[in-house]
Amino acid sequence: MSIKERTLVKAAWLARDRAHAPYSGFKVGAVIENDKGQMFTGCNVENANYTCGLCAERTAIVKAVSEGALKPGTLRKVVIAAKAERPAGPCGSCRQVIEEFAAEDTLIVLSNEPGKVAMSMPHRELLPHAFNGRDLADAPK
């Protein structure tokens, strides 16, 4: 694991510590990296009305977008930290949001133990045949 990847994994686990998960107890942290090497963290935030909760991955992406640091095609890496028997990948909604900002070579990194990478994969493996803005641009008017 490179120094940069070690830093990203550590940041994801620190974000996980800040998660608000009083209902499920399942804490998740995430960190994203843009094309300029900037990092943005996020954690899951649950709500008594479950539909109002927000996942760690989307929290990190929304933070970066709101700071003007993420545009479509500039997301380089997503690191997800969750303590689980098997690595926890992003939910379907997060996969779609990742697709919106991903570059061709965006990498997803999953960690289910502090300081360790359980697996990594290109984002396209998580959402093959993804629906995105190009589909809307090509649609008949």
CSV table of C-alpha atoms in Angstrom, one decimal:
chain,number,residue,atom,x,y,z
A,1,MET,CA,0.0,0.0,0.0
A,2,SER,CA,1.4,3.4,-1.0
A,3,ILE,CA,1.8,6.2,1.5
A,4,LYS,CA,-1.0,8.1,-0.2
A,5,GLU,CA,-3.4,5.1,-0.1
A,6,ARG,CA,-2.5,4.5,3.6
A,7,THR,CA,-3.4,8.2,4.3
A,8,LEU,CA,-6.7,7.8,2.5
A,9,VAL,CA,-7.6,4.6,4.4
A,10,LYS,CA,-6.7,6.2,7.7
A,11,ALA,CA,-8.9,9.2,6.9
A,12,ALA,CA,-11.8,6.9,6.0
A,13,TRP,CA,-11.5,5.2,9.4
A,14,LEU,CA,-11.3,8.5,11.2
A,15,ALA,CA,-14.5,9.6,9.4
A,16,ARG,CA,-16.1,6.3,10.4
A,17,ASP,CA,-15.5,7.3,14.0
A,18,ARG,CA,-17.7,10.4,13.5
A,19,ALA,CA,-20.7,8.4,12.0
A,20,HIS,CA,-24.1,8.9,13.6
A,21,ALA,CA,-25.6,5.4,13.5
A,22,PRO,CA,-27.8,5.0,16.6
A,23,TYR,CA,-30.3,2.8,14.9
A,24,SER,CA,-28.3,0.3,12.9
A,25,GLY,CA,-25.0,0.6,14.7
A,26,PHE,CA,-23.3,0.2,11.3
A,27,LYS,CA,-20.8,3.0,11.0
A,28,VAL,CA,-19.3,3.8,7.7
A,29,GLY,CA,-16.6,6.3,6.8
A,30,ALA,CA,-15.5,7.4,3.3
A,31,VAL,CA,-12.9,9.6,1.7
A,32,ILE,CA,-12.8,10.7,-1.9
A,33,GLU,CA,-9.9,12.1,-3.8
A,34,ASN,CA,-10.3,14.5,-6.8
A,35,ASP,CA,-8.1,15.0,-9.7
A,36,LYS,CA,-6.0,17.6,-7.8
A,37,GLY,CA,-5.3,15.2,-5.0
A,38,GLN,CA,-7.7,16.9,-2.5
A,39,MET,CA,-9.4,14.7,0.0
A,40,PHE,CA,-12.9,15.0,1.4
A,41,THR,CA,-14.3,12.8,4.1
A,42,GLY,CA,-17.8,11.7,4.9
A,43,CYS,CA,-19.6,9.4,7.3
A,44,ASN,CA,-23.1,7.9,7.4
A,45,VAL,CA,-25.7,10.0,9.2
A,46,GLU,CA,-28.8,8.0,10.2
A,47,ASN,CA,-32.2,9.5,11.1
A,48,ALA,CA,-35.2,8.1,12.9
A,49,ASN,CA,-37.0,8.5,9.6
A,50,TYR,CA,-34.7,6.0,7.7
A,51,THR,CA,-35.3,7.6,4.3
A,52,CYS,CA,-33.6,10.8,5.6
A,53,GLY,CA,-30.3,9.2,6.3
A,54,LEU,CA,-27.2,9.8,4.2
A,55,CYS,CA,-24.4,7.4,3.3
A,56,ALA,CA,-20.7,8.2,3.9
A,57,GLU,CA,-19.9,8.1,0.2
A,58,ARG,CA,-22.5,10.7,-0.8
A,59,THR,CA,-21.6,12.9,2.2
A,60,ALA,CA,-18.0,13.1,1.0
A,61,ILE,CA,-19.1,13.8,-2.6
A,62,VAL,CA,-21.6,16.4,-1.6
A,63,LYS,CA,-19.0,18.1,0.6
A,64,ALA,CA,-16.5,18.3,-2.3
A,65,VAL,CA,-19.1,19.5,-4.8
A,66,SER,CA,-20.3,22.2,-2.3
A,67,GLU,CA,-16.7,23.4,-1.9
A,68,GLY,CA,-16.3,23.7,-5.7
A,69,ALA,CA,-13.7,20.9,-5.7
A,70,LEU,CA,-15.6,18.2,-7.6
A,71,LYS,CA,-17.1,18.2,-11.1
A,72,PRO,CA,-18.1,15.3,-13.4
A,73,GLY,CA,-15.1,13.4,-14.5
A,74,THR,CA,-12.8,14.6,-11.6
A,75,LEU,CA,-13.4,11.9,-9.0
A,76,ARG,CA,-10.3,9.7,-8.8
A,77,LYS,CA,-10.7,7.5,-5.8
A,78,VAL,CA,-13.3,6.5,-3.2
A,79,VAL,CA,-12.2,4.7,-0.1
A,80,ILE,CA,-14.8,3.1,2.2
A,81,ALA,CA,-14.2,1.9,5.7
A,82,ALA,CA,-16.7,-0.3,7.5
A,83,LYS,CA,-16.1,-2.9,10.2
A,84,ALA,CA,-17.7,-6.0,8.8
A,85,GLU,CA,-17.0,-9.6,8.1
A,86,ARG,CA,-16.7,-8.9,4.4
A,87,PRO,CA,-15.9,-5.6,2.7
A,88,ALA,CA,-18.9,-3.3,2.4
A,89,GLY,CA,-19.3,-1.8,-1.0
A,90,PRO,CA,-21.4,1.3,-1.8
A,91,CYS,CA,-25.2,1.0,-2.0
A,92,GLY,CA,-26.9,1.4,-5.3
A,93,SER,CA,-27.7,5.1,-4.8
A,94,CYS,CA,-24.0,5.8,-3.9
A,95,ARG,CA,-22.9,3.8,-7.0
A,96,GLN,CA,-25.1,6.1,-9.2
A,97,VAL,CA,-23.7,9.3,-7.5
A,98,ILE,CA,-20.1,8.0,-7.9
A,99,GLU,CA,-20.8,7.4,-11.6
A,100,GLU,CA,-21.9,11.0,-12.0
A,101,PHE,CA,-18.5,12.3,-10.9
A,102,ALA,CA,-16.2,9.5,-11.8
A,103,ALA,CA,-13.4,9.6,-14.3
A,104,GLU,CA,-12.7,6.6,-16.6
A,105,ASP,CA,-10.1,5.3,-14.1
A,106,THR,CA,-11.8,6.0,-10.8
A,107,LEU,CA,-10.9,3.4,-8.2
A,108,ILE,CA,-13.0,2.1,-5.4
A,109,VAL,CA,-11.1,0.8,-2.3
A,110,LEU,CA,-12.8,-1.2,0.4
A,111,SER,CA,-11.4,-1.6,3.9
A,112,ASN,CA,-13.0,-3.7,6.6
A,113,GLU,CA,-10.2,-3.4,9.1
A,114,PRO,CA,-8.2,-0.3,10.1
A,115,GLY,CA,-5.0,0.1,8.1
A,116,LYS,CA,-5.9,-2.6,5.6
A,117,VAL,CA,-7.2,-2.7,2.1
A,118,ALA,CA,-9.5,-5.7,1.6
A,119,MET,CA,-10.1,-5.1,-2.1
A,120,SER,CA,-10.0,-2.4,-4.8
A,121,MET,CA,-11.7,-2.3,-8.2
A,122,PRO,CA,-12.5,0.1,-11.1
A,123,HIS,CA,-15.8,1.9,-10.4
A,124,ARG,CA,-17.2,0.4,-13.6
A,125,GLU,CA,-17.2,-3.0,-12.0
A,126,LEU,CA,-19.7,-1.8,-9.4
A,127,LEU,CA,-22.2,-0.3,-11.9
A,128,PRO,CA,-21.8,-1.9,-15.4
A,129,HIS,CA,-23.9,-0.3,-18.1
A,130,ALA,CA,-24.4,2.7,-15.9
A,131,PHE,CA,-27.0,5.4,-16.8
A,132,ASN,CA,-25.4,8.8,-16.9
A,133,GLY,CA,-25.5,12.2,-18.4
A,134,ARG,CA,-24.4,11.0,-21.8
A,135,ASP,CA,-27.6,8.9,-22.0
A,136,LEU,CA,-29.7,12.0,-21.5
A,137,ALA,CA,-27.6,14.0,-24.1
A,138,ASP,CA,-28.2,11.2,-26.7
A,139,ALA,CA,-31.9,10.9,-26.0
A,140,PRO,CA,-34.3,12.0,-28.8
A,141,LYS,CA,-35.7,15.5,-28.1
